[in-house]
Coordinates of C-alpha atoms in Angstrom, one line a residue:
M122 CA 178.3 -129.0 55.7
A123 CA 176.5 -128.3 52.7
A124 CA 174.2 -126.2 54.4
L125 CA 177.1 -124.1 55.9
L126 CA 178.5 -123.5 52.6
L127 CA 175.1 -122.3 51.2
L128 CA 174.6 -120.0 54.1
S129 CA 178.1 -118.5 53.7
S130 CA 177.9 -118.1 49.7
A131 CA 174.6 -116.3 50.5
A132 CA 175.9 -113.9 53.0
R133 CA 178.9 -113.1 50.8
V134 CA 176.2 -112.4 47.8
G135 CA 174.0 -110.2 50.2
V136 CA 177.2 -108.2 51.3
A137 CA 178.4 -107.7 47.7
A138 CA 175.0 -106.5 46.2
P139 CA 174.9 -103.4 48.2
L140 CA 178.7 -102.6 47.7
A141 CA 177.9 -103.2 43.9
L142 CA 175.0 -100.9 44.0
R143 CA 177.0 -98.1 45.8
Q144 CA 179.6 -98.3 43.1
Q145 CA 177.2 -98.0 40.3
R146 CA 176.3 -94.4 41.4
P147 CA 174.1 -92.5 38.7
V148 CA 175.9 -90.3 36.5
V149 CA 174.2 -87.2 35.6
L150 CA 174.7 -86.1 32.1
P151 CA 173.9 -82.6 30.5
G152 CA 170.2 -82.4 29.6
G153 CA 169.0 -84.2 32.6
Q154 CA 169.6 -87.8 31.6
L155 CA 170.7 -90.2 34.1
R156 CA 173.2 -93.0 33.4
T157 CA 174.6 -95.6 35.9
G158 CA 178.0 -97.3 35.6
S159 CA 180.4 -99.2 37.5
G160 CA 183.5 -97.3 36.9
A161 CA 185.3 -94.9 34.3
G162 CA 184.7 -97.3 31.4
A163 CA 181.0 -97.3 31.9
A164 CA 180.8 -93.4 32.6
S165 CA 182.8 -92.9 29.4
A166 CA 180.8 -95.2 27.4
W167 CA 177.6 -93.4 28.3
A168 CA 179.3 -90.0 27.8
A169 CA 180.0 -90.9 24.4
R170 CA 176.6 -91.8 23.5
P171 CA 174.9 -88.7 21.6
L172 CA 172.1 -86.9 23.6
R173 CA 168.5 -86.4 22.3
P174 CA 168.3 -83.3 20.0
E175 CA 165.6 -81.7 22.1
L176 CA 167.9 -82.1 25.3
A177 CA 171.0 -81.2 23.6
A178 CA 169.5 -77.9 22.5
V179 CA 168.6 -77.2 25.9
S180 CA 171.6 -78.4 27.9
R181 CA 174.4 -76.7 25.6
P182 CA 174.8 -73.2 26.4
A183 CA 175.3 -70.6 23.6
V184 CA 178.9 -70.0 23.3
P185 CA 179.6 -66.4 22.0
A186 CA 181.8 -66.9 18.5
R187 CA 185.3 -65.7 18.8
G188 CA 186.3 -63.4 16.2
R189 CA 186.0 -59.5 15.2
A190 CA 183.6 -57.6 17.2
P191 CA 180.7 -56.1 15.2
L192 CA 181.5 -53.2 12.9
F193 CA 179.5 -50.5 14.6
R194 CA 178.9 -51.1 18.4
P195 CA 177.5 -47.8 20.3
R196 CA 179.1 -46.9 23.4
A197 CA 176.3 -45.4 25.3
W198 CA 174.9 -45.5 28.8
M199 CA 171.4 -46.2 27.3
A200 CA 170.5 -48.8 24.8
S201 CA 171.4 -47.9 21.3
S202 CA 167.9 -48.5 19.7
Q203 CA 166.4 -46.3 22.3
I204 CA 168.8 -43.5 21.6
A205 CA 168.4 -43.9 17.9
S206 CA 164.6 -44.0 17.9
S207 CA 164.5 -41.0 20.3
A208 CA 167.0 -38.9 18.1
F209 CA 164.9 -39.9 14.9
T210 CA 161.5 -38.8 16.5
W211 CA 162.5 -35.8 18.3
G212 CA 164.9 -34.7 15.3
T213 CA 161.7 -34.9 13.1
I214 CA 159.2 -33.0 15.4
A215 CA 162.1 -30.1 15.9
V216 CA 162.1 -29.1 12.2
L217 CA 158.3 -29.4 11.5
P218 CA 157.2 -25.9 13.1
F219 CA 159.7 -24.2 10.8
Y220 CA 158.2 -25.8 7.7
A221 CA 154.7 -25.0 8.8
L222 CA 155.4 -21.3 9.4
M223 CA 157.0 -20.9 5.8
V224 CA 154.0 -22.8 4.3
V225 CA 151.2 -21.2 6.2
A226 CA 152.3 -17.7 6.8
P227 CA 155.3 -16.9 4.7
N228 CA 155.1 -13.2 5.1
A229 CA 154.3 -13.0 8.8
D230 CA 157.2 -11.4 11.1
V231 CA 157.3 -14.4 13.4
T232 CA 158.1 -16.6 10.3
K233 CA 160.9 -14.4 9.1
R234 CA 162.4 -14.3 12.7
A235 CA 162.3 -18.0 13.0
V236 CA 163.6 -18.8 9.8
D237 CA 166.5 -16.4 10.3
S238 CA 167.5 -18.0 13.6
S239 CA 170.5 -20.3 13.7
A240 CA 169.3 -22.3 16.7
P241 CA 167.9 -25.2 15.0
Y242 CA 171.0 -25.7 13.0
V243 CA 173.2 -25.6 16.0
A244 CA 171.1 -28.3 17.9
L245 CA 170.8 -30.6 15.0
G246 CA 174.6 -30.2 14.6
I247 CA 175.2 -31.2 18.2
L248 CA 172.7 -34.0 18.1
Y249 CA 174.3 -35.3 14.9
A250 CA 177.8 -35.1 16.3
Y251 CA 176.8 -37.1 19.4
L252 CA 175.2 -39.9 17.3
L253 CA 178.2 -39.9 15.0
Y254 CA 180.4 -40.5 18.1
L255 CA 178.2 -43.3 19.4
S256 CA 178.5 -45.0 15.9
W257 CA 182.0 -44.4 15.2
T258 CA 184.5 -47.2 15.4
P259 CA 188.1 -47.7 14.0
D260 CA 186.7 -49.5 10.9
T261 CA 184.3 -46.7 9.9
L262 CA 186.8 -44.9 7.7
R263 CA 187.8 -48.3 6.2
A264 CA 184.1 -49.1 5.5
M265 CA 183.5 -45.6 3.8
F266 CA 186.5 -45.6 1.6
A267 CA 187.0 -49.2 1.0
S268 CA 188.1 -48.5 -2.6
K269 CA 191.8 -48.6 -3.4
Y270 CA 191.3 -45.2 -4.8
W271 CA 190.1 -44.0 -1.4
L272 CA 186.6 -43.5 -2.8
P273 CA 183.4 -44.6 -1.1
E274 CA 181.9 -47.9 -2.3
L275 CA 178.3 -49.1 -2.2
T276 CA 179.0 -52.0 -0.4
G277 CA 180.8 -50.1 2.4
I278 CA 178.0 -47.6 2.9
V279 CA 175.5 -50.4 2.8
R280 CA 177.5 -52.1 5.6
M281 CA 177.4 -48.9 7.7
F282 CA 173.8 -48.4 7.5
A283 CA 173.1 -51.8 8.8
S284 CA 173.3 -49.9 12.4
E285 CA 170.4 -48.2 13.8
M286 CA 172.8 -45.6 15.2
T287 CA 174.2 -44.8 11.8
V288 CA 170.7 -44.4 10.3
A289 CA 169.6 -42.0 12.9
S290 CA 172.7 -39.8 12.4
A291 CA 172.2 -39.8 8.6
W292 CA 168.5 -38.8 9.3
I293 CA 169.6 -35.9 11.4
H294 CA 172.1 -34.9 8.8
L295 CA 169.4 -34.9 6.1
L296 CA 167.0 -32.8 8.3
A297 CA 169.5 -30.1 8.8
V298 CA 170.4 -29.9 5.2
D299 CA 167.0 -29.9 4.0
L300 CA 166.0 -27.3 6.4
F301 CA 168.9 -25.1 5.4
A302 CA 167.8 -25.6 1.7
A303 CA 164.3 -24.8 2.4
R304 CA 165.3 -21.6 4.0
Q305 CA 167.2 -20.5 1.0
V306 CA 164.3 -21.2 -1.1
Y307 CA 162.2 -19.3 1.2
H308 CA 164.4 -16.2 1.2
D309 CA 164.9 -16.2 -2.5
G310 CA 160.9 -16.2 -2.9
I311 CA 160.7 -13.4 -0.4
K312 CA 163.3 -11.3 -2.2
N313 CA 161.9 -11.9 -5.8
N314 CA 158.2 -12.1 -4.9
I315 CA 158.0 -15.7 -6.0
E316 CA 155.6 -18.3 -4.5
T317 CA 157.6 -21.0 -2.5
R318 CA 155.0 -23.0 -0.6
H319 CA 155.1 -25.8 -2.8
S320 CA 158.9 -25.9 -3.1
V321 CA 159.4 -25.6 0.6
S322 CA 157.0 -28.5 1.1
L323 CA 159.1 -30.6 -1.2
C324 CA 162.3 -29.7 0.4
L325 CA 161.1 -31.6 3.6
L326 CA 161.4 -34.9 2.3
F327 CA 162.6 -34.5 -1.4
C328 CA 164.8 -31.6 -1.2
P329 CA 166.5 -31.9 -4.7
I330 CA 163.1 -31.9 -6.2
G331 CA 162.0 -28.9 -4.1
I332 CA 165.2 -27.0 -5.3
A333 CA 164.5 -28.0 -8.8
T334 CA 160.7 -26.8 -8.5
H335 CA 161.7 -23.6 -7.1
V336 CA 164.1 -22.8 -10.1
L337 CA 161.7 -23.9 -12.7
T338 CA 159.1 -21.7 -10.9
K339 CA 161.4 -18.8 -11.1
V340 CA 162.5 -19.2 -14.6
H341 CA 158.7 -19.4 -15.7
L342 CA 157.5 -16.5 -13.8
E343 CA 160.6 -14.3 -15.0
S344 CA 159.9 -15.3 -18.5
L345 CA 156.2 -14.7 -17.9
H346 CA 157.0 -11.2 -16.5
H347 CA 159.2 -10.2 -19.1
G348 CA 156.5 -11.5 -21.7
I349 CA 153.8 -9.3 -20.0
Q350 CA 156.3 -6.2 -19.9
A351 CA 157.1 -6.7 -23.6
S352 CA 153.3 -6.9 -24.3
V353 CA 152.6 -3.7 -22.3
I354 CA 155.2 -1.7 -23.9
E355 CA 154.1 -2.8 -27.3
V356 CA 150.5 -1.8 -26.6
L357 CA 151.6 1.7 -25.3
H358 CA 154.0 2.1 -28.0
G359 CA 151.1 1.3 -30.6
R360 CA 148.6 3.8 -28.7
L361 CA 151.3 6.5 -28.7
Y362 CA 151.9 6.0 -32.5
D363 CA 148.1 6.1 -33.4
A364 CA 147.8 9.4 -31.3
V365 CA 150.7 11.2 -32.5
V366 CA 150.9 10.2 -36.3
P367 CA 147.5 11.5 -37.2
H368 CA 148.4 15.0 -36.2
L369 CA 151.6 15.2 -38.2

């Protein structure tokens, strides 16, 4: 009788063990960690345990922050950095031949025809308008005129120039204005027979300094010219006096 009881209890244990193992299915947690449990209580207990830092960093996907979109987000069919870089490079290359002609051959006919052309300003204007469109957002005006008096503020301008597209558009703007100023300096030099090579060269990167240099050069040459004229008139007047007075 005792033997039969032992056999029946062993059979019950043998049947219950596989059932227990089946119920304790492994729970796959984020990060590749395996946890086994026998029910919701065990699963919740293991889920409450923190993951290892290295596994947690991998398992948790980056969730985009909810809030305002970036201030300047270009809308273009190409990458914004590629458009900005190409515009910066080709805009700079486009104006260099005009500066080279004004410096190397200022009196040549080809230089005068090239400088008088409006094509570079039209091309730079179209490129600038395109870049301005790509960098424009509803917050642009608010960033430019952040003051309560509707005046630009340095913090708003710095925020604007955090975008590559905005920097590229500003560079194209500077290239167009500098080239136009260099053309004015060149024309004034041709008209008044004044050397402008140094002033035109400075207008490429330091336009205000180039304009100031041209003004100083013009004033100096005019004063020098007037001084020479006065000296010549004085010498001629003295010689005429010496030649006429003895015969009187």
